[in-house]
Short mmCIF file of C-alpha atoms in Angstrom, two decimals:
data_model
loop_
_atom_site.label_atom_id
_atom_site.label_comp_id
_atom_site.label_asym_id
_atom_site.label_seq_id
_atom_site.Cartn_x
_atom_site.Cartn_y
_atom_site.Cartn_z
CA MET D 30 66.81 120.24 93.85
CA ASN D 31 70.33 118.96 93.37
CA ARG D 32 71.82 116.69 95.76
CA ASN D 33 75.55 115.76 96.21
CA ILE D 34 74.73 112.18 95.77
CA ILE D 35 76.19 109.78 93.06
CA ALA D 36 73.70 107.02 92.18
CA ILE D 37 75.83 103.74 91.73
CA LEU D 38 73.94 101.63 89.38
CA ARG D 39 75.76 98.40 89.77
CA GLY D 40 74.36 95.55 87.68
CA ILE D 41 72.13 97.73 85.39
CA LYS D 42 71.41 96.59 81.96
CA PRO D 43 71.14 98.85 78.90
CA ASP D 44 67.51 98.03 78.33
CA GLU D 45 66.63 99.51 81.77
CA ILE D 46 69.06 102.44 82.26
CA LEU D 47 67.08 105.21 80.78
CA SER D 48 64.01 104.59 82.70
CA ILE D 49 65.85 104.19 86.00
CA VAL D 50 67.89 107.23 85.60
CA ARG D 51 64.85 109.28 84.56
CA VAL D 52 63.31 108.70 88.01
CA ILE D 53 66.59 109.12 89.84
CA ALA D 54 66.99 112.48 88.05
CA GLU D 55 63.34 113.51 88.84
CA ALA D 56 64.18 112.99 92.61
CA GLY D 57 67.12 115.41 92.41
CA VAL D 58 69.96 113.12 92.07
CA SER D 59 72.07 114.33 89.11
CA GLN D 60 75.25 112.27 89.25
CA VAL D 61 74.94 108.68 88.10
CA GLU D 62 77.80 106.10 87.97
CA VAL D 63 77.52 102.83 85.95
CA PRO D 64 80.25 100.39 87.48
CA LEU D 65 82.21 98.72 84.72
CA ASN D 66 81.40 95.28 86.14
CA SER D 67 77.72 95.75 85.18
CA PRO D 68 76.50 93.95 82.03
CA ASN D 69 77.48 95.78 78.92
CA ALA D 70 78.39 98.80 81.07
CA TYR D 71 79.89 100.97 77.93
CA LYS D 72 76.53 100.58 76.19
CA SER D 73 74.57 101.83 79.25
CA ILE D 74 77.08 104.71 79.63
CA GLU D 75 76.72 105.75 75.83
CA LEU D 76 72.84 105.68 76.34
CA LEU D 77 73.21 107.98 79.27
CA ARG D 78 75.36 110.24 77.26
CA ASP D 79 72.88 110.38 74.23
CA GLU D 80 69.86 110.90 76.47
CA PHE D 81 71.04 112.96 79.44
CA ASN D 82 74.24 114.67 78.38
CA ASP D 83 72.81 118.13 79.31
CA THR D 84 70.85 117.43 82.54
CA ILE D 85 73.04 114.96 84.57
CA GLN D 86 76.78 114.20 85.27
CA PHE D 87 77.39 110.57 84.25
CA GLY D 88 80.49 108.52 84.83
CA ALA D 89 82.05 105.04 85.36
CA GLY D 90 82.86 103.35 88.43
CA THR D 91 85.04 100.22 89.28
CA VAL D 92 87.64 101.55 86.67
CA THR D 93 90.85 99.91 87.33
CA SER D 94 93.04 100.28 84.23
CA ILE D 95 94.25 102.68 81.77
CA ASN D 96 92.55 100.83 78.85
CA GLU D 97 89.25 101.37 80.54
CA VAL D 98 89.95 105.01 80.98
CA GLU D 99 90.80 105.36 77.26
CA VAL D 100 87.54 103.71 76.18
CA LEU D 101 85.61 105.97 78.61
CA ALA D 102 87.37 109.01 77.32
CA LYS D 103 86.13 108.35 73.79
CA ILE D 104 82.53 107.88 75.19
CA GLY D 105 82.91 111.15 76.87
CA VAL D 106 82.13 110.53 80.57
CA ASN D 107 82.23 113.38 83.22
CA PHE D 108 83.94 111.49 85.90
CA ILE D 109 85.77 108.18 86.71
CA VAL D 110 85.65 106.50 90.09
CA SER D 111 87.78 103.68 91.26
CA PRO D 112 87.67 101.35 94.20
CA ASN D 113 91.32 101.84 94.83
CA PHE D 114 94.06 104.33 94.29
CA ASP D 115 96.24 103.58 91.20
CA PRO D 116 98.37 106.49 90.15
CA ALA D 117 98.35 105.34 86.52
CA VAL D 118 94.53 105.34 86.34
CA VAL D 119 94.35 108.82 88.10
CA ASN D 120 97.05 110.21 85.64
CA ALA D 121 95.25 108.77 82.45
CA THR D 122 92.00 110.14 83.69
CA LYS D 123 93.43 113.66 84.30
CA GLU D 124 95.19 113.59 80.92
CA ALA D 125 91.86 112.75 79.24
CA ALA D 126 90.37 115.88 81.27
CA ILE D 127 87.98 113.76 83.23
CA LEU D 128 87.25 114.11 86.96
CA SER D 129 89.11 111.47 89.11
CA TYR D 130 87.63 110.07 92.22
CA PRO D 131 90.01 107.12 93.45
CA GLY D 132 89.08 104.79 96.40
CA VAL D 133 91.02 105.54 99.48
CA ILE D 134 91.11 104.90 103.29
CA THR D 135 94.60 105.72 104.82
CA PRO D 136 96.04 109.21 105.00
CA SER D 137 98.86 108.07 103.01
CA GLU D 138 96.45 106.97 100.25
CA CYS D 139 94.67 110.26 100.45
CA PHE D 140 97.73 112.40 99.93
CA ALA D 141 99.25 110.11 97.24
CA ALA D 142 96.02 110.32 95.29
CA LEU D 143 95.81 114.15 95.66
CA LYS D 144 99.50 114.45 94.58
CA SER D 145 98.58 112.42 91.42
CA GLY D 146 95.91 114.89 90.57
CA ALA D 147 92.77 113.39 92.13
CA ASP D 148 89.86 115.77 92.11
CA GLY D 149 88.17 114.36 95.13
CA LEU D 150 88.41 111.21 97.18
CA LYS D 151 86.09 108.21 97.53
CA PHE D 152 86.23 106.67 100.96
CA PHE D 153 85.33 102.90 100.45
CA PRO D 154 84.12 101.30 102.43
CA ALA D 155 83.29 104.27 104.53
CA SER D 156 81.73 102.04 107.29
CA LEU D 157 85.31 100.95 108.04
CA ILE D 158 86.58 104.35 108.65
CA GLY D 159 83.74 105.78 110.64
CA GLU D 160 82.95 109.45 111.34
CA ALA D 161 85.51 109.83 114.13
CA ASN D 162 88.23 108.93 111.71
CA LEU D 163 86.76 111.24 108.98
CA ILE D 164 87.06 114.12 111.44
CA ALA D 165 90.52 113.45 112.13
CA LEU D 166 91.38 113.07 108.17
CA ARG D 167 89.36 116.16 107.47
CA ALA D 168 91.55 118.21 109.76
CA VAL D 169 94.71 117.45 107.66
CA LEU D 170 93.26 117.24 104.11
CA PRO D 171 92.85 120.26 101.97
CA ILE D 172 89.46 121.79 102.81
CA ASP D 173 88.50 122.36 99.16
CA ILE D 174 88.81 118.50 98.28
CA PRO D 175 85.38 116.77 97.97
CA LEU D 176 85.10 113.62 100.08
CA TYR D 177 82.58 111.01 99.17
CA MET D 178 81.56 108.38 101.41
CA VAL D 179 80.54 104.99 99.82
CA GLY D 180 79.62 101.75 101.52
CA GLY D 181 77.38 101.52 104.55
CA VAL D 182 76.07 105.23 104.03
CA GLY D 183 72.31 106.24 103.56
CA PRO D 184 69.71 108.65 104.67
CA GLU D 185 69.82 107.26 108.25
CA ASN D 186 73.40 108.61 108.62
CA PHE D 187 73.95 111.29 105.94
CA SER D 188 73.70 114.13 108.70
CA SER D 189 76.34 112.58 110.94
CA TRP D 190 78.65 111.99 108.09
CA ILE D 191 78.22 115.63 106.92
CA LYS D 192 79.03 116.95 110.51
CA ALA D 193 82.14 114.90 110.34
CA GLY D 194 83.17 116.56 107.05
CA ALA D 195 81.75 114.36 104.16
CA THR D 196 80.93 116.37 100.97
CA GLY D 197 78.85 113.87 99.42
CA PHE D 198 77.79 110.21 99.05
CA GLY D 199 77.81 107.27 96.66
CA VAL D 200 74.75 105.33 97.17
CA GLY D 201 74.42 101.88 95.50
CA SER D 202 71.97 99.04 96.77
CA GLY D 203 70.06 101.49 98.91
CA LEU D 204 68.90 103.16 95.66
CA TYR D 205 69.25 100.45 93.13
CA LYS D 206 69.81 96.66 93.18
CA ALA D 207 69.99 94.76 89.94
CA GLY D 208 66.50 94.07 88.61
CA ASP D 209 64.78 96.71 90.67
CA THR D 210 61.80 98.32 88.75
CA SER D 211 61.73 102.01 88.00
CA GLU D 212 58.75 102.37 90.28
CA LEU D 213 60.70 100.89 93.26
CA VAL D 214 63.90 103.09 92.54
CA ALA D 215 61.53 106.11 92.44
CA LYS D 216 60.28 105.38 95.87
CA LYS D 217 63.90 104.76 97.22
CA ALA D 218 65.30 107.86 95.42
CA GLU D 219 62.61 110.08 97.32
#
């Protein structure tokens, strides 16, 4: 079963990424993000590429510069997620033929990001906008644009966010915290 969830593995190390991602994928989560502020993040992403290239979508998060996009394009990521909307980062990502998901909250940020070529929008932190605001935003945003909720979302409120118009979710600490064992992550992933 495939779920529209991106596992955010903030703080993961290269020596643990393969075992952690294996249990996440077995639970049906087929999109994995390694934030660039994790230890040796590029190495972890390369390991994902080499081990899971045909079975999951993998990308980088906390991408805030064109230089980072250039390195990630050479590695061959499927998507790039940013905590903010920066037109230069979105443009560089699209020029590299990579999916772009910038972080937004306001209607102005949403439409500016889409005008720059964003493939979807990451609402971060989602807990600040709430479901009522998402309903209002969904009414004016293009219907085919994926909207990912990140920050303050989990199994306890997935259904209310979906009813409000969310397409998917980025789940970080509810799924993985730095140092978690693969056994613990497997339980959380279920």
